mmCIF file of C-alpha atoms and ligand atoms in Angstrom:
data_model
loop_
_atom_site.group_PDB
_atom_site.id
_atom_site.type_symbol
_atom_site.label_atom_id
_atom_site.label_comp_id
_atom_site.label_asym_id
_atom_site.label_seq_id
_atom_site.Cartn_x
_atom_site.Cartn_y
_atom_site.Cartn_z
ATOM 1 C CA MET A 18 122.365 64.324 157.452
ATOM 2 C CA ILE A 19 121.008 63.367 154.015
ATOM 3 C CA GLN A 20 120.664 65.722 151.146
ATOM 4 C CA PHE A 21 118.074 65.450 148.510
ATOM 5 C CA PRO A 22 118.695 66.994 145.044
ATOM 6 C CA LYS A 23 117.671 70.536 144.257
ATOM 7 C CA ASN A 24 114.288 71.069 142.274
ATOM 8 C CA PHE A 25 112.941 67.748 144.083
ATOM 9 C CA TYR A 26 109.243 67.617 144.223
ATOM 10 C CA TRP A 27 108.000 67.584 147.732
ATOM 11 C CA GLY A 28 104.203 67.397 148.767
ATOM 12 C CA ALA A 29 101.475 65.300 149.486
ATOM 13 C CA ALA A 30 98.387 63.768 147.766
ATOM 14 C CA THR A 31 94.680 63.260 147.959
ATOM 15 C CA SER A 32 91.767 62.203 145.655
ATOM 16 C CA SER A 33 88.576 63.997 145.141
ATOM 17 C CA TYR A 34 85.988 61.353 146.447
ATOM 18 C CA GLN A 35 88.080 60.955 149.653
ATOM 19 C CA VAL A 36 88.229 64.675 150.782
ATOM 20 C CA GLU A 37 85.772 66.809 148.800
ATOM 21 C CA GLY A 38 82.454 65.900 150.084
ATOM 22 C CA ASN A 39 79.108 65.228 148.570
ATOM 23 C CA ASN A 40 80.120 63.316 145.443
ATOM 24 C CA ALA A 41 76.472 62.121 145.194
ATOM 25 C CA ASN A 42 76.907 61.152 141.357
ATOM 26 C CA ALA A 43 79.818 58.784 141.984
ATOM 27 C CA ASP A 44 78.960 55.032 142.199
ATOM 28 C CA TRP A 45 80.573 54.582 145.727
ATOM 29 C CA TRP A 46 77.898 56.833 146.983
ATOM 30 C CA PRO A 47 74.840 54.560 146.466
ATOM 31 C CA TRP A 48 77.232 51.696 147.192
ATOM 32 C CA GLU A 49 78.245 52.612 150.617
ATOM 33 C CA ALA A 50 74.474 52.578 151.660
ATOM 34 C CA GLN A 51 73.704 49.338 150.087
ATOM 35 C CA ALA A 52 76.827 47.680 151.540
ATOM 36 C CA GLY A 53 76.211 49.230 154.986
ATOM 37 C CA LYS A 54 79.441 50.947 155.076
ATOM 38 C CA GLU A 55 80.256 54.256 156.737
ATOM 39 C CA ARG A 56 79.208 57.000 154.487
ATOM 40 C CA SER A 57 81.578 59.324 152.988
ATOM 41 C CA GLY A 58 79.040 62.182 153.348
ATOM 42 C CA LEU A 59 80.792 65.531 153.603
ATOM 43 C CA ALA A 60 84.123 63.868 153.902
ATOM 44 C CA CYS A 61 86.515 66.951 154.785
ATOM 45 C CA ARG A 62 84.732 69.562 152.660
ATOM 46 C CA HIS A 63 87.586 70.201 150.677
ATOM 47 C CA TYR A 64 85.498 71.182 147.687
ATOM 48 C CA GLU A 65 84.583 74.235 149.535
ATOM 49 C CA PHE A 66 87.896 74.917 151.792
ATOM 50 C CA TYR A 67 90.520 74.068 149.174
ATOM 51 C CA GLU A 68 91.836 77.641 149.438
ATOM 52 C CA SER A 69 92.480 77.599 153.107
ATOM 53 C CA ASP A 70 93.766 73.979 152.886
ATOM 54 C CA PHE A 71 96.209 75.256 150.245
ATOM 55 C CA ASP A 72 97.409 77.984 152.546
ATOM 56 C CA LEU A 73 98.153 75.051 154.988
ATOM 57 C CA VAL A 74 99.993 73.188 152.129
ATOM 58 C CA LYS A 75 101.999 76.424 151.503
ATOM 59 C CA SER A 76 102.914 76.964 154.980
ATOM 60 C CA LEU A 77 104.106 73.321 155.035
ATOM 61 C CA ASN A 78 106.619 74.119 152.256
ATOM 62 C CA HIS A 79 105.146 71.762 149.926
ATOM 63 C CA ASN A 80 106.094 72.574 146.133
ATOM 64 C CA ALA A 81 103.774 70.026 144.683
ATOM 65 C CA HIS A 82 100.379 68.651 145.300
ATOM 66 C CA ARG A 83 98.527 65.757 143.897
ATOM 67 C CA LEU A 84 94.925 65.819 143.532
ATOM 68 C CA SER A 85 92.218 64.114 141.181
ATOM 69 C CA ILE A 86 89.334 65.247 139.224
ATOM 70 C CA GLU A 87 86.045 63.711 139.784
ATOM 71 C CA TRP A 88 84.693 62.352 136.760
ATOM 72 C CA SER A 89 81.122 62.250 138.191
ATOM 73 C CA ARG A 90 81.087 66.092 138.818
ATOM 74 C CA ILE A 91 82.381 66.755 135.479
ATOM 75 C CA GLU A 92 80.035 64.493 133.592
ATOM 76 C CA PRO A 93 77.192 63.564 135.958
ATOM 77 C CA ARG A 94 74.891 62.391 133.263
ATOM 78 C CA GLU A 95 76.380 60.588 130.023
ATOM 79 C CA GLY A 96 77.339 63.241 127.596
ATOM 80 C CA GLU A 97 76.166 66.145 129.795
ATOM 81 C CA PHE A 98 79.403 68.080 130.775
ATOM 82 C CA SER A 99 79.452 70.622 133.574
ATOM 83 C CA LYS A 100 81.269 73.789 132.643
ATOM 84 C CA GLU A 101 80.768 74.766 136.335
ATOM 85 C CA ALA A 102 82.681 71.691 137.808
ATOM 86 C CA LEU A 103 85.279 72.123 135.084
ATOM 87 C CA GLN A 104 85.609 75.755 136.272
ATOM 88 C CA HIS A 105 85.885 74.615 139.753
ATOM 89 C CA TYR A 106 89.054 72.639 139.111
ATOM 90 C CA VAL A 107 90.556 75.407 137.041
ATOM 91 C CA ASN A 108 90.131 77.360 140.311
ATOM 92 C CA VAL A 109 91.828 74.785 142.280
ATOM 93 C CA LEU A 110 94.630 74.647 139.948
ATOM 94 C CA MET A 111 95.073 78.396 139.959
ATOM 95 C CA THR A 112 95.096 78.547 143.686
ATOM 96 C CA LEU A 113 98.094 75.913 143.795
ATOM 97 C CA ARG A 114 99.831 77.914 141.072
ATOM 98 C CA VAL A 115 99.615 81.346 142.544
ATOM 99 C CA ARG A 116 101.108 79.593 145.885
ATOM 100 C CA GLY A 117 104.037 78.238 143.886
ATOM 101 C CA ILE A 118 102.779 74.781 144.016
ATOM 102 C CA GLU A 119 103.089 72.172 140.990
ATOM 103 C CA PRO A 120 99.832 70.585 140.557
ATOM 104 C CA MET A 121 99.957 66.686 139.678
ATOM 105 C CA VAL A 122 96.468 65.536 138.547
ATOM 106 C CA THR A 123 94.926 62.079 138.625
ATOM 107 C CA LEU A 124 91.997 61.710 136.049
ATOM 108 C CA HIS A 125 90.489 58.515 137.512
ATOM 109 C CA HIS A 126 90.859 57.583 141.251
ATOM 110 C CA PHE A 127 88.837 54.452 141.992
ATOM 111 C CA THR A 128 85.263 56.177 141.415
ATOM 112 C CA ASN A 129 83.082 56.389 138.283
ATOM 113 C CA PRO A 130 79.941 58.149 137.482
ATOM 114 C CA ILE A 131 76.803 56.283 138.485
ATOM 115 C CA TRP A 132 75.624 56.375 134.728
ATOM 116 C CA PHE A 133 78.884 54.724 133.726
ATOM 117 C CA SER A 134 78.826 52.091 136.131
ATOM 118 C CA GLU A 135 75.124 51.197 135.721
ATOM 119 C CA SER A 136 75.744 50.810 132.010
ATOM 120 C CA GLY A 137 78.423 48.193 132.632
ATOM 121 C CA GLY A 138 81.374 50.271 133.981
ATOM 122 C CA TRP A 139 84.773 48.815 132.944
ATOM 123 C CA LEU A 140 83.402 45.769 131.363
ATOM 124 C CA ASN A 141 81.174 47.602 128.745
ATOM 125 C CA PRO A 142 83.178 47.849 125.687
ATOM 126 C CA LEU A 143 82.375 51.415 125.309
ATOM 127 C CA CYS A 144 84.419 51.981 128.444
ATOM 128 C CA VAL A 145 87.569 53.185 126.938
ATOM 129 C CA LYS A 146 85.750 55.614 124.652
ATOM 130 C CA ARG A 147 83.848 56.956 127.339
ATOM 131 C CA PHE A 148 86.627 57.491 129.440
ATOM 132 C CA LEU A 149 88.652 59.345 126.418
ATOM 133 C CA ARG A 150 85.614 61.628 126.117
ATOM 134 C CA TYR A 151 85.828 62.688 129.608
ATOM 135 C CA CYS A 152 89.643 63.134 129.346
ATOM 136 C CA ASP A 153 89.378 65.331 126.276
ATOM 137 C CA PHE A 154 86.995 67.626 127.975
ATOM 138 C CA VAL A 155 89.005 68.281 131.042
ATOM 139 C CA VAL A 156 92.517 67.931 129.398
ATOM 140 C CA ARG A 157 91.699 70.755 126.921
ATOM 141 C CA GLU A 158 90.774 72.949 129.562
ATOM 142 C CA LEU A 159 93.257 72.223 132.275
ATOM 143 C CA SER A 160 96.310 71.640 130.073
ATOM 144 C CA ARG A 161 97.562 75.216 130.622
ATOM 145 C CA HIS A 162 97.780 74.753 134.300
ATOM 146 C CA VAL A 163 99.087 71.227 134.346
ATOM 147 C CA HIS A 164 102.166 69.259 133.505
ATOM 148 C CA PHE A 165 102.085 66.135 135.456
ATOM 149 C CA TRP A 166 99.038 63.919 134.791
ATOM 150 C CA PHE A 167 98.224 60.453 136.326
ATOM 151 C CA THR A 168 95.802 58.882 134.017
ATOM 152 C CA ILE A 169 94.545 56.196 136.405
ATOM 153 C CA ASN A 170 95.205 55.420 140.211
ATOM 154 C CA GLU A 171 96.494 51.810 140.997
ATOM 155 C CA PRO A 172 94.786 50.075 138.152
ATOM 156 C CA THR A 173 95.821 46.764 139.736
ATOM 157 C CA VAL A 174 94.346 47.475 143.053
ATOM 158 C CA TYR A 175 91.208 48.803 141.336
ATOM 159 C CA PHE A 176 90.515 45.849 139.218
ATOM 160 C CA SER A 177 91.517 43.271 142.021
ATOM 161 C CA HIS A 178 89.294 44.702 144.609
ATOM 162 C CA ALA A 179 86.432 45.594 142.522
ATOM 163 C CA TYR A 180 86.441 42.537 140.150
ATOM 164 C CA LEU A 181 87.966 39.724 141.779
ATOM 165 C CA TRP A 182 87.839 39.976 145.542
ATOM 166 C CA GLY A 183 84.315 41.597 145.420
ATOM 167 C CA MET A 184 85.178 44.069 148.116
ATOM 168 C CA TRP A 185 84.384 47.397 146.085
ATOM 169 C CA PRO A 186 81.757 48.263 143.601
ATOM 170 C CA PRO A 187 80.605 46.468 141.566
ATOM 171 C CA GLN A 188 81.756 43.569 143.757
ATOM 172 C CA GLU A 189 82.281 41.171 141.058
ATOM 173 C CA LYS A 190 84.151 38.020 141.878
ATOM 174 C CA SER A 191 85.527 36.802 138.543
ATOM 175 C CA ILE A 192 88.998 36.140 137.237
ATOM 176 C CA PHE A 193 87.770 36.443 133.725
ATOM 177 C CA LYS A 194 86.031 39.844 134.383
ATOM 178 C CA MET A 195 89.185 41.064 136.321
ATOM 179 C CA LYS A 196 91.395 40.153 133.184
ATOM 180 C CA ALA A 197 88.761 42.054 130.927
ATOM 181 C CA VAL A 198 88.890 44.995 132.977
ATOM 182 C CA CYS A 199 92.752 45.093 133.273
ATOM 183 C CA ASP A 200 92.958 45.186 129.557
ATOM 184 C CA TYR A 201 90.300 47.995 129.089
ATOM 185 C CA LEU A 202 92.216 50.026 131.879
ATOM 186 C CA ASN A 203 95.556 49.267 129.974
ATOM 187 C CA ASP A 204 93.955 50.486 126.863
ATOM 188 C CA ALA A 205 92.415 53.592 128.528
ATOM 189 C CA HIS A 206 95.789 54.720 129.724
ATOM 190 C CA ILE A 207 97.334 54.276 126.522
ATOM 191 C CA GLU A 208 94.828 56.115 124.544
ATOM 192 C CA ALA A 209 94.574 58.853 127.304
ATOM 193 C CA TYR A 210 98.209 59.023 127.081
ATOM 194 C CA ARG A 211 98.296 59.609 123.433
ATOM 195 C CA LEU A 212 95.376 62.069 123.613
ATOM 196 C CA ILE A 213 96.769 64.067 126.086
ATOM 197 C CA HIS A 214 100.241 64.433 124.157
ATOM 198 C CA LYS A 215 97.933 65.102 121.155
ATOM 199 C CA ILE A 216 96.125 68.072 122.987
ATOM 200 C CA TYR A 217 99.470 69.668 124.158
ATOM 201 C CA GLN A 218 100.667 69.554 120.608
ATOM 202 C CA GLU A 219 97.614 71.130 119.229
ATOM 203 C CA ILE A 220 97.737 73.911 121.728
ATOM 204 C CA ASN A 221 101.461 74.271 121.152
ATOM 205 C CA ILE A 222 102.588 73.836 124.947
ATOM 206 C CA ALA A 223 105.421 72.070 126.137
ATOM 207 C CA PRO A 224 104.845 68.436 126.140
ATOM 208 C CA PRO A 225 103.175 67.146 129.307
ATOM 209 C CA ALA A 226 104.444 64.282 131.776
ATOM 210 C CA VAL A 227 102.150 61.293 131.693
ATOM 211 C CA SER A 228 101.911 58.022 133.827
ATOM 212 C CA ILE A 229 99.681 55.801 136.077
ATOM 213 C CA ALA A 230 99.997 55.892 139.755
ATOM 214 C CA HIS A 231 101.221 52.248 140.118
ATOM 215 C CA HIS A 232 100.721 50.374 143.421
ATOM 216 C CA MET A 233 103.874 48.345 144.333
ATOM 217 C CA GLN A 234 104.499 46.190 147.300
ATOM 218 C CA ALA A 235 107.976 44.960 148.275
ATOM 219 C CA ILE A 236 107.333 41.158 147.583
ATOM 220 C CA VAL A 237 109.405 39.058 149.939
ATOM 221 C CA GLY A 238 109.552 35.160 150.424
ATOM 222 C CA CYS A 239 108.694 33.865 153.961
ATOM 223 C CA ASP A 240 111.719 31.717 153.489
ATOM 224 C CA GLN A 241 114.385 30.808 150.924
ATOM 225 C CA SER A 242 112.725 27.457 149.757
ATOM 226 C CA LEU A 243 112.619 26.895 145.979
ATOM 227 C CA LYS A 244 108.827 27.128 145.997
ATOM 228 C CA ASN A 245 108.924 30.620 147.752
ATOM 229 C CA ARG A 246 111.793 32.000 145.501
ATOM 230 C CA PHE A 247 109.705 30.933 142.417
ATOM 231 C CA ALA A 248 106.451 32.339 143.993
ATOM 232 C CA VAL A 249 108.533 35.582 144.674
ATOM 233 C CA ALA A 250 109.627 35.858 141.180
ATOM 234 C CA ILE A 251 106.482 35.346 139.419
ATOM 235 C CA ARG A 252 104.609 37.775 141.830
ATOM 236 C CA ARG A 253 107.134 40.309 141.312
ATOM 237 C CA GLN A 254 106.622 40.141 137.452
ATOM 238 C CA LEU A 255 102.986 39.755 137.823
ATOM 239 C CA TYR A 256 101.932 42.116 140.308
ATOM 240 C CA ASN A 257 104.825 44.904 140.050
ATOM 241 C CA LEU A 258 106.557 44.837 136.570
ATOM 242 C CA GLN A 259 104.049 43.479 134.050
ATOM 243 C CA ILE A 260 101.844 46.455 133.694
ATOM 244 C CA LEU A 261 105.142 48.697 133.405
ATOM 245 C CA ASP A 262 106.508 46.489 130.923
ATOM 246 C CA TYR A 263 103.420 46.586 128.811
ATOM 247 C CA LEU A 264 102.891 50.233 128.862
ATOM 248 C CA THR A 265 106.621 50.904 128.173
ATOM 249 C CA ARG A 266 106.444 48.619 125.204
ATOM 250 C CA HIS A 267 103.696 50.909 124.010
ATOM 251 C CA LYS A 268 105.829 54.013 124.813
ATOM 252 C CA ALA A 269 103.039 55.400 127.135
ATOM 253 C CA LEU A 270 104.888 56.360 130.102
ATOM 254 C CA ASP A 271 106.768 59.562 130.424
ATOM 255 C CA PHE A 272 107.820 58.786 134.150
ATOM 256 C CA ILE A 273 106.784 56.086 136.648
ATOM 257 C CA GLY A 274 104.253 56.996 139.329
ATOM 258 C CA VAL A 275 104.672 54.644 142.414
ATOM 259 C CA ASN A 276 102.384 54.135 145.219
ATOM 260 C CA TYR A 277 104.156 52.360 147.994
ATOM 261 C CA TYR A 278 102.932 51.506 151.533
ATOM 262 C CA SER A 279 103.917 47.749 152.758
ATOM 263 C CA ARG A 280 105.470 44.283 152.047
ATOM 264 C CA HIS A 281 103.775 41.158 150.777
ATOM 265 C CA LEU A 282 105.185 38.122 152.280
ATOM 266 C CA ALA A 283 104.854 35.380 150.078
ATOM 267 C CA HIS A 284 104.261 31.886 151.186
ATOM 268 C CA ALA A 285 103.312 28.983 148.987
ATOM 269 C CA HIS A 286 102.653 25.563 150.755
ATOM 270 C CA SER A 287 102.383 23.729 147.428
ATOM 271 C CA TRP A 288 102.949 24.172 143.593
ATOM 272 C CA TRP A 289 99.420 24.720 142.797
ATOM 273 C CA ILE A 290 99.314 27.871 140.725
ATOM 274 C CA GLY A 291 96.710 29.598 143.122
ATOM 275 C CA ASN A 292 99.327 29.092 146.093
ATOM 276 C CA LEU A 293 102.018 30.304 144.049
ATOM 277 C CA LEU A 294 100.254 33.558 143.084
ATOM 278 C CA MET A 295 98.390 34.307 146.105
ATOM 279 C CA GLU A 296 99.233 32.494 149.344
ATOM 280 C CA THR A 297 100.638 34.615 152.052
ATOM 281 C CA CYS A 298 102.365 33.907 155.172
ATOM 282 C CA GLN A 299 100.002 33.724 158.078
ATOM 283 C CA GLU A 300 102.718 32.861 160.800
ATOM 284 C CA LYS A 301 104.147 35.475 163.153
ATOM 285 C CA HIS A 302 107.792 34.535 162.340
ATOM 286 C CA HIS A 303 108.614 37.786 160.756
ATOM 287 C CA PRO A 304 106.997 40.223 163.052
ATOM 288 C CA LEU A 305 106.984 43.910 162.117
ATOM 289 C CA LYS A 306 105.383 46.968 163.291
ATOM 290 C CA LYS A 307 102.063 47.580 161.536
ATOM 291 C CA ASN A 308 100.036 50.614 160.874
ATOM 292 C CA SER A 309 96.196 50.831 162.015
ATOM 293 C CA LEU A 310 94.971 48.631 159.127
ATOM 294 C CA GLY A 311 97.444 45.867 160.071
ATOM 295 C CA TRP A 312 99.885 46.443 156.970
ATOM 296 C CA ASP A 313 103.493 45.407 157.638
ATOM 297 C CA ILE A 314 105.842 48.608 157.901
ATOM 298 C CA TYR A 315 108.748 47.856 155.750
ATOM 299 C CA PRO A 316 110.791 50.799 154.670
ATOM 300 C CA GLU A 317 113.657 48.944 153.005
ATOM 301 C CA GLY A 318 110.951 47.706 150.573
ATOM 302 C CA LEU A 319 110.660 50.958 149.126
ATOM 303 C CA GLY A 320 114.395 50.855 148.420
ATOM 304 C CA THR A 321 113.883 47.456 146.602
ATOM 305 C CA VAL A 322 110.925 48.541 144.648
ATOM 306 C CA LEU A 323 112.780 51.615 143.293
ATOM 307 C CA LEU A 324 115.803 49.540 142.538
ATOM 308 C CA ASP A 325 113.434 47.547 140.217
ATOM 309 C CA LEU A 326 112.431 50.631 138.372
ATOM 310 C CA LYS A 327 115.996 51.710 137.605
ATOM 311 C CA ASP A 328 116.109 49.545 134.123
ATOM 312 C CA TYR A 329 113.185 51.641 132.944
ATOM 313 C CA LYS A 330 115.397 54.493 132.615
ATOM 314 C CA LEU A 331 112.391 56.894 133.494
ATOM 315 C CA PRO A 332 112.176 59.498 135.994
ATOM 316 C CA VAL A 333 110.240 58.124 139.118
ATOM 317 C CA ILE A 334 107.771 60.217 141.467
ATOM 318 C CA ILE A 335 106.490 58.530 144.538
ATOM 319 C CA ALA A 336 103.012 59.400 144.193
ATOM 320 C CA GLU A 337 101.749 58.053 147.603
ATOM 321 C CA ASN A 338 103.705 56.586 150.724
ATOM 322 C CA GLY A 339 102.140 57.004 154.005
ATOM 323 C CA ILE A 340 100.900 55.348 157.355
ATOM 324 C CA CYS A 341 97.429 55.566 159.332
ATOM 325 C CA THR A 342 98.264 55.649 162.921
ATOM 326 C CA GLY A 343 96.891 57.150 166.128
ATOM 327 C CA ASP A 344 100.435 57.883 167.024
ATOM 328 C CA ASP A 345 101.957 60.689 165.265
ATOM 329 C CA ASN A 346 105.465 59.763 166.344
ATOM 330 C CA GLU A 347 105.046 56.622 164.175
ATOM 331 C CA ARG A 348 104.136 58.771 161.272
ATOM 332 C CA TRP A 349 107.260 60.752 161.505
ATOM 333 C CA GLU A 350 109.542 57.714 161.875
ATOM 334 C CA TYR A 351 107.675 56.073 158.916
ATOM 335 C CA ILE A 352 108.350 59.097 156.852
ATOM 336 C CA GLN A 353 111.893 59.472 157.759
ATOM 337 C CA SER A 354 112.695 55.507 157.300
ATOM 338 C CA HIS A 355 111.074 55.722 153.825
ATOM 339 C CA LEU A 356 112.916 58.867 152.979
ATOM 340 C CA LYS A 357 116.257 57.310 153.720
ATOM 341 C CA ASN A 358 115.471 54.386 151.340
ATOM 342 C CA VAL A 359 114.578 57.011 148.615
ATOM 343 C CA HIS A 360 117.888 58.704 149.184
ATOM 344 C CA LEU A 361 119.449 55.301 148.903
ATOM 345 C CA SER A 362 117.964 54.584 145.585
ATOM 346 C CA LEU A 363 119.116 57.963 144.439
ATOM 347 C CA GLN A 364 122.581 57.050 145.488
ATOM 348 C CA GLN A 365 122.197 53.836 143.353
ATOM 349 C CA GLY A 366 121.356 55.604 140.399
ATOM 350 C CA VAL A 367 117.404 55.583 140.280
ATOM 351 C CA ASN A 368 116.030 58.976 138.934
ATOM 352 C CA VAL A 369 113.677 59.782 141.649
ATOM 353 C CA THR A 370 112.525 63.224 141.193
ATOM 354 C CA GLY A 371 109.602 63.703 143.865
ATOM 355 C CA TYR A 372 107.853 62.355 147.054
ATOM 356 C CA LEU A 373 104.263 62.973 147.945
ATOM 357 C CA TYR A 374 103.095 61.739 151.206
ATOM 358 C CA TRP A 375 99.715 59.975 151.453
ATOM 359 C CA SER A 376 97.857 61.819 152.520
ATOM 360 C CA LEU A 377 97.674 65.684 153.247
ATOM 361 C CA MET A 378 94.718 65.332 155.629
ATOM 362 C CA ASP A 379 92.942 62.448 157.056
ATOM 363 C CA ASN A 380 90.235 61.291 154.844
ATOM 364 C CA PHE A 381 87.383 58.726 153.761
ATOM 365 C CA GLU A 382 89.497 55.501 153.485
ATOM 366 C CA TRP A 383 87.201 53.708 151.202
ATOM 367 C CA ALA A 384 85.682 50.623 152.717
ATOM 368 C CA HIS A 385 87.329 51.153 156.038
ATOM 369 C CA GLY A 386 85.473 54.826 156.547
ATOM 370 C CA PHE A 387 87.005 57.560 158.451
ATOM 371 C CA GLY A 388 88.803 55.339 161.170
ATOM 372 C CA PRO A 389 92.018 55.128 159.671
ATOM 373 C CA ARG A 390 94.080 58.418 160.061
ATOM 374 C CA PHE A 391 96.683 59.050 157.255
ATOM 375 C CA GLY A 392 96.958 62.640 157.289
ATOM 376 C CA LEU A 393 99.612 65.211 157.941
ATOM 377 C CA ILE A 394 96.855 67.264 158.954
ATOM 378 C CA ASN A 395 94.234 66.188 161.473
ATOM 379 C CA ILE A 396 90.529 66.594 160.673
ATOM 380 C CA ASP A 397 87.901 66.738 163.290
ATOM 381 C CA TYR A 398 85.040 65.726 161.467
ATOM 382 C CA ASN A 399 82.629 67.266 163.820
ATOM 383 C CA THR A 400 83.724 70.710 163.500
ATOM 384 C CA GLN A 401 86.018 70.246 160.132
ATOM 385 C CA GLN A 402 88.708 71.907 162.049
ATOM 386 C CA ARG A 403 92.179 71.184 160.592
ATOM 387 C CA THR A 404 95.182 70.905 162.770
ATOM 388 C CA VAL A 405 98.692 70.506 161.351
ATOM 389 C CA ARG A 406 100.365 67.509 162.992
ATOM 390 C CA ASP A 407 103.787 67.554 164.502
ATOM 391 C CA SER A 408 105.221 65.334 161.754
ATOM 392 C CA ALA A 409 103.703 67.511 159.204
ATOM 393 C CA LYS A 410 106.033 70.320 160.790
ATOM 394 C CA LYS A 411 109.071 68.021 160.599
ATOM 395 C CA PHE A 412 108.393 67.229 157.284
ATOM 396 C CA ALA A 413 107.860 70.770 156.245
ATOM 397 C CA GLU A 414 111.721 71.325 157.198
ATOM 398 C CA VAL A 415 112.665 68.783 154.713
ATOM 399 C CA CYS A 416 110.501 70.208 152.116
ATOM 400 C CA LYS A 417 112.220 73.469 152.820
ATOM 401 C CA THR A 418 115.699 72.489 152.901
ATOM 402 C CA GLY A 419 115.816 69.288 150.962
ATOM 403 C CA ILE A 420 117.766 67.818 153.913
ATOM 404 C CA LEU A 421 116.882 65.024 156.404
ATOM 405 C CA GLU A 422 118.537 64.978 159.584
ATOM 406 C CA VAL A 423 119.002 61.240 160.109
ATOM 407 C CA ILE A 424 118.977 59.572 163.721
HETATM 408 O O1 LIG B 7 93.546 55.861 150.422
HETATM 409 C C1 LIG B 7 94.228 55.120 149.532
HETATM 410 C C2 LIG B 7 94.336 55.790 148.189
HETATM 411 O O2 LIG B 7 93.114 56.058 147.618
HETATM 412 C C3 LIG B 7 94.932 54.902 147.181
HETATM 413 N N1 LIG B 7 96.284 54.455 147.485
HETATM 414 C C4 LIG B 7 96.289 53.954 148.939
HETATM 415 C C5 LIG B 7 95.692 54.755 149.884
HETATM 416 C C6 LIG B 7 95.624 54.237 151.351
HETATM 417 O O3 LIG B 7 94.800 52.887 151.195
#
């Protein structure tokens, strides 16, 4: 049996575009059609059903819930801010609060308003100013209901998928553009961090806790060769730590939000920089169970990643951790094995203060559509019926007691 600290945050995460439905003013909406992808359409209709969804959250003993605000609803056309959309999110937050659930709010989770993308997106020198204008509008109104903010979800995933690998809109494939977007996103976070703190000071409420949700992988060498050890060291710095070093140097993190799913098995066949930075092992000599998207399941990696964060001396919230699978037993195994590693890291002195499973419910998994099932709650997309999975019920016991009965 392992016991987690009192006051630990337990819950699950979602993002607006993936669950709300009908986000027709976001850049992904036309892109799905152009790129011939499955359409997000009505998704889980969470925009309408959030109250009953939060009843389920409550019944599952979650005391925290992460959600995101859809910028394209708030500002559907440049400079035109929707009071109605804002009020919707006030209602959402109040619905959580009356159920005793702490909201954790993301301001940017991969999607942008169409007008923003059409005018250059995150490559337009005005992007940071535009993002801040939206943040200002939202944070002033929502500040009374929110303590925890995530400015940007997984900046490294966003700029690499959208600007280097060409997999997401705007499908750029340029290392220079990616670098420019990386710099703008860092600036956007730092400026938003300062703005959020300034607003709380002006309104005279207790200071907020602001971070990014940073995607971290366990970076492991395929063998102990000098090349691979070197590859692991530079990738660990570049992919996992660099952004945190930069943001802490600018004093722009109150805690660290970590999204952890899998490992990255480095194998560089040559000393060429491209191989050192990117080549992964294609052999089958380290077989691990995989999720339905083919990602390795590697629970001990969460422990390693958390230990790497100890030196930052900041609280850590696991803002996402989860598995897509058709077998719900695997989901419970995944949760248990990852929680064991969270507990280990607590014993090693890492100040982990919360764990949010990804995701509360099955949802639109970006370019993969609705196939992957990450949810604690099953969604029947024909009827929109919600069914709580067994793994969710078992996790609910942990949320209630703070105790994991280990096998
Ligand atoms: O669904 C995504 C989420 O939007 C960001 N983090 C990873 C999840 C699973 O791919």
